[in-house]
Amino acid sequence: MGKLKIAVLASGRGSNLQAIMDAIAADKINGEIVLILSDKADALALQKGKDAGITCDVILPSACGSRDDYDKALTERVASSGAQLVVLAGFMRLLSPVFLQRFPNQVVNIHPALLPSFPGLHAQQQALDYGVKVSGCTVHFVDMGVDSGPIIAQTPVFVDDAKNADELAAKILVEEHKLYPQVIAMIADGRVKVCGRTVIIK
Ligand code: GRF
């Protein structure tokens, strides 16, 4: 099996991107990142990608007229990279049908809660406000909804003594950095199959 071509979309600091790059460098993922794309020119993720010698690009929303125009530009750029898997790593925009129809069951996201609990923004704060004892992270395929696509894998994290959202986020992030590369490795090995809402891992 050839190396899986991966595009990573990121808006922020890129710690998950770094974990994925490290796993590729350690031969734990049979893949290569062909493109890192951001909607923010100053995203730390871009610097991390450049430091690793990976092609990085920015498409600014302000450079595109409408949301549709933006997503068309995004779709074209990702398609032209030859990516077979699109990895959302802290990409802070919702993807429209234009994009998702071009990459069916080929877009994955990581969310810092045990879905379907606490989708959307501020998941760690939502979990604390609710008073749950266990939260965690979820890797899922992306569909038209918000954090609602078929779940591939989850890791639970005990809330324990986390006093605020930042402390809980830090505990969850440790597990994100393990889970996301593991899932991408399984996809690269052809072990992940979607059957309706159920994801089967061979
Ligand atoms: C992570 O908490 C991830 O779960 C969420 O966005 C954050 C991205 O962090 N989707 P980073 O940019 O990978 O450090």
Short mmCIF file of C-alpha atoms and ligand atoms in Angstrom, two decimals:
data_model
loop_
_atom_site.label_atom_id
_atom_site.label_comp_id
_atom_site.label_asym_id
_atom_site.label_seq_id
_atom_site.Cartn_x
_atom_site.Cartn_y
_atom_site.Cartn_z
CA MET A 1 0.00 0.00 0.00
CA GLY A 2 1.40 3.43 -0.99
CA LYS A 3 1.70 6.29 1.42
CA LEU A 4 -1.57 8.03 2.22
CA LYS A 5 -1.51 11.64 1.03
CA ILE A 6 -2.77 13.88 3.83
CA ALA A 7 -3.86 17.53 3.90
CA VAL A 8 -4.04 19.16 7.33
CA LEU A 9 -6.30 22.17 7.89
CA ALA A 10 -5.42 24.22 10.97
CA SER A 11 -6.19 27.68 12.33
CA GLY A 12 -4.14 27.77 15.52
CA ARG A 13 -1.14 26.53 17.47
CA GLY A 14 -0.92 23.15 15.71
CA SER A 15 -0.09 20.81 18.57
CA ASN A 16 -2.12 18.01 16.96
CA LEU A 17 -0.40 18.73 13.65
CA GLN A 18 2.92 18.37 15.47
CA ALA A 19 1.86 15.02 16.97
CA ILE A 20 0.90 13.78 13.50
CA MET A 21 4.17 15.00 11.95
CA ASP A 22 6.12 13.29 14.77
CA ALA A 23 4.24 10.03 14.19
CA ILE A 24 5.00 10.17 10.46
CA ALA A 25 8.67 10.90 11.17
CA ALA A 26 8.73 7.89 13.51
CA ASP A 27 7.20 5.69 10.76
CA LYS A 28 4.07 5.12 12.81
CA ILE A 29 1.83 6.38 9.99
CA ASN A 30 2.18 5.13 6.42
CA GLY A 31 1.47 8.58 5.07
CA GLU A 32 2.84 11.96 4.12
CA ILE A 33 1.48 15.46 4.63
CA VAL A 34 1.22 17.01 1.18
CA LEU A 35 -0.31 20.30 2.32
CA ILE A 36 -0.96 22.36 5.44
CA LEU A 37 -3.66 24.92 4.85
CA SER A 38 -4.84 27.68 7.14
CA ASP A 39 -7.42 30.44 7.18
CA LYS A 40 -5.09 32.54 9.35
CA ALA A 41 -1.80 33.94 8.10
CA ASP A 42 -0.25 33.94 11.58
CA ALA A 43 -1.29 30.42 12.63
CA LEU A 44 1.53 28.77 14.59
CA ALA A 45 0.67 25.56 12.75
CA LEU A 46 2.05 27.10 9.54
CA GLN A 47 5.39 27.77 11.19
CA LYS A 48 5.53 24.20 12.48
CA GLY A 49 4.83 22.91 8.97
CA LYS A 50 7.42 25.17 7.37
CA ASP A 51 10.02 24.08 9.93
CA ALA A 52 9.34 20.51 8.84
CA GLY A 53 9.69 21.43 5.16
CA ILE A 54 6.03 20.82 4.32
CA THR A 55 4.10 22.84 1.72
CA CYS A 56 2.00 25.44 3.55
CA ASP A 57 -0.68 27.72 2.18
CA VAL A 58 -3.14 30.29 3.46
CA ILE A 59 -6.56 31.12 2.08
CA LEU A 60 -7.93 34.14 3.87
CA PRO A 61 -11.69 34.45 4.17
CA SER A 62 -11.30 38.17 3.46
CA ALA A 63 -9.85 37.32 0.03
CA CYS A 64 -13.01 35.45 -0.97
CA GLY A 65 -16.37 37.11 -1.47
CA SER A 66 -18.80 34.66 0.10
CA ARG A 67 -18.62 31.52 2.20
CA ASP A 68 -19.33 29.51 -0.95
CA ASP A 69 -16.45 31.21 -2.76
CA TYR A 70 -14.18 30.44 0.18
CA ASP A 71 -15.12 26.79 0.22
CA LYS A 72 -14.69 26.50 -3.55
CA ALA A 73 -11.16 27.92 -3.23
CA LEU A 74 -10.45 25.56 -0.34
CA THR A 75 -11.80 22.57 -2.29
CA GLU A 76 -9.69 23.38 -5.34
CA ARG A 77 -6.51 23.88 -3.32
CA VAL A 78 -6.92 20.65 -1.35
CA ALA A 79 -7.89 18.67 -4.47
CA SER A 80 -4.86 19.99 -6.36
CA SER A 81 -2.59 18.73 -3.57
CA GLY A 82 -3.72 15.18 -4.36
CA ALA A 83 -4.77 14.62 -0.74
CA GLN A 84 -6.67 11.41 -0.06
CA LEU A 85 -7.43 12.31 3.57
CA VAL A 86 -8.24 15.73 5.00
CA VAL A 87 -7.35 16.12 8.68
CA LEU A 88 -8.94 18.98 10.60
CA ALA A 89 -6.62 19.96 13.44
CA GLY A 90 -8.12 22.97 15.15
CA PHE A 91 -9.59 24.36 11.92
CA MET A 92 -12.07 26.94 13.15
CA ARG A 93 -14.45 27.02 10.19
CA LEU A 94 -17.40 24.83 9.31
CA LEU A 95 -16.98 23.07 5.99
CA SER A 96 -19.81 23.40 3.52
CA PRO A 97 -21.33 20.69 1.29
CA VAL A 98 -19.19 22.00 -1.60
CA PHE A 99 -16.11 20.75 0.22
CA LEU A 100 -17.53 17.64 1.87
CA GLN A 101 -19.10 16.27 -1.33
CA ARG A 102 -15.69 16.44 -3.00
CA PHE A 103 -14.14 14.36 -0.18
CA PRO A 104 -16.81 11.86 0.96
CA ASN A 105 -15.78 10.03 4.17
CA GLN A 106 -12.31 11.45 3.69
CA VAL A 107 -12.45 14.30 6.22
CA VAL A 108 -11.71 13.66 9.91
CA ASN A 109 -11.80 15.92 12.96
CA ILE A 110 -10.77 15.72 16.59
CA HIS A 111 -13.06 17.15 19.23
CA PRO A 112 -12.12 17.70 22.90
CA ALA A 113 -15.12 15.93 24.46
CA LEU A 114 -16.84 12.56 24.31
CA LEU A 115 -19.35 13.17 21.53
CA PRO A 116 -22.29 13.37 21.23
CA SER A 117 -21.85 15.30 24.51
CA PHE A 118 -20.65 18.88 24.26
CA PRO A 119 -20.30 19.54 20.51
CA GLY A 120 -19.29 22.94 19.18
CA LEU A 121 -17.13 25.56 20.81
CA HIS A 122 -15.82 25.55 24.40
CA ALA A 123 -16.36 21.81 24.84
CA GLN A 124 -14.20 21.65 27.98
CA GLN A 125 -16.11 24.51 29.62
CA GLN A 126 -19.40 22.85 28.65
CA ALA A 127 -18.24 19.64 30.34
CA LEU A 128 -17.23 21.46 33.54
CA ASP A 129 -20.46 23.44 33.62
CA TYR A 130 -22.45 20.22 33.30
CA GLY A 131 -20.44 18.64 36.08
CA VAL A 132 -19.43 15.43 34.31
CA LYS A 133 -16.77 13.27 35.98
CA VAL A 134 -15.42 11.90 32.71
CA SER A 135 -14.82 13.75 29.46
CA GLY A 136 -12.25 13.01 26.78
CA CYS A 137 -11.64 13.30 23.05
CA THR A 138 -13.32 11.98 19.92
CA VAL A 139 -12.04 11.46 16.40
CA HIS A 140 -14.87 11.38 13.88
CA PHE A 141 -15.64 11.67 10.21
CA VAL A 142 -16.99 15.07 9.30
CA ASP A 143 -20.52 15.38 7.97
CA MET A 144 -22.75 18.40 7.32
CA GLY A 145 -23.51 18.92 11.03
CA VAL A 146 -21.44 20.29 13.89
CA ASP A 147 -19.29 17.47 15.35
CA SER A 148 -22.02 15.01 14.36
CA GLY A 149 -20.33 12.61 11.95
CA PRO A 150 -19.64 8.89 12.52
CA ILE A 151 -17.32 8.29 15.49
CA ILE A 152 -14.06 6.49 14.77
CA ALA A 153 -12.42 6.42 18.22
CA GLN A 154 -12.65 7.98 21.67
CA THR A 155 -10.45 8.24 24.75
CA PRO A 156 -11.97 9.00 28.16
CA VAL A 157 -10.28 11.43 30.54
CA PHE A 158 -11.20 11.81 34.22
CA VAL A 159 -12.03 15.39 35.13
CA ASP A 160 -10.70 14.77 38.68
CA ASP A 161 -9.01 17.89 40.00
CA ALA A 162 -9.17 20.02 36.84
CA LYS A 163 -10.22 23.37 38.26
CA ASN A 164 -10.97 25.21 35.03
CA ALA A 165 -11.35 24.71 31.28
CA ASP A 166 -7.66 25.29 30.61
CA GLU A 167 -6.63 22.57 33.04
CA LEU A 168 -9.16 20.14 31.59
CA ALA A 169 -8.10 21.07 28.04
CA ALA A 170 -4.46 20.30 28.92
CA LYS A 171 -5.38 16.86 30.28
CA ILE A 172 -7.47 16.05 27.22
CA LEU A 173 -4.81 17.33 24.83
CA VAL A 174 -2.34 14.71 26.09
CA GLU A 175 -4.77 12.04 24.91
CA GLU A 176 -5.57 13.87 21.66
CA HIS A 177 -1.91 13.69 20.72
CA LYS A 178 -1.98 9.91 21.10
CA LEU A 179 -5.40 9.19 19.59
CA TYR A 180 -5.26 11.29 16.42
CA PRO A 181 -2.04 9.76 15.04
CA GLN A 182 -3.31 6.26 15.93
CA VAL A 183 -6.54 6.81 13.99
CA ILE A 184 -4.73 8.29 10.99
CA ALA A 185 -2.38 5.29 11.00
CA MET A 186 -5.38 2.92 10.92
CA ILE A 187 -6.92 4.86 8.02
CA ALA A 188 -3.60 4.79 6.16
CA ASP A 189 -3.52 1.02 6.63
CA GLY A 190 -7.01 0.70 5.13
CA ARG A 191 -8.49 -0.61 8.40
CA VAL A 192 -11.32 1.91 8.80
CA LYS A 193 -14.69 1.41 7.12
CA VAL A 194 -17.87 3.48 7.48
CA CYS A 195 -21.18 1.61 7.56
CA GLY A 196 -23.91 4.20 8.04
CA ARG A 197 -23.27 5.72 11.47
CA THR A 198 -21.02 2.89 12.56
CA VAL A 199 -17.32 2.88 11.90
CA ILE A 200 -15.77 -0.56 11.72
CA ILE A 201 -12.10 -1.00 12.51
CA LYS A 202 -10.65 -4.11 10.92
C1 GRF B 1 -7.84 20.78 20.02
O1 GRF B 1 -8.27 20.86 21.33
C2 GRF B 1 -8.82 20.01 19.19
O2 GRF B 1 -9.51 19.04 19.92
C3 GRF B 1 -9.79 21.07 18.75
O3 GRF B 1 -9.00 22.22 18.52
C4 GRF B 1 -7.82 22.14 19.32
C5 GRF B 1 -6.67 22.30 18.39
O4 GRF B 1 -5.45 22.38 19.10
N1 GRF B 1 -10.53 20.67 17.58
P1 GRF B 1 -4.08 22.38 18.32
O5 GRF B 1 -4.11 23.56 17.34
O6 GRF B 1 -3.96 21.06 17.62
O7 GRF B 1 -3.03 22.57 19.37
#
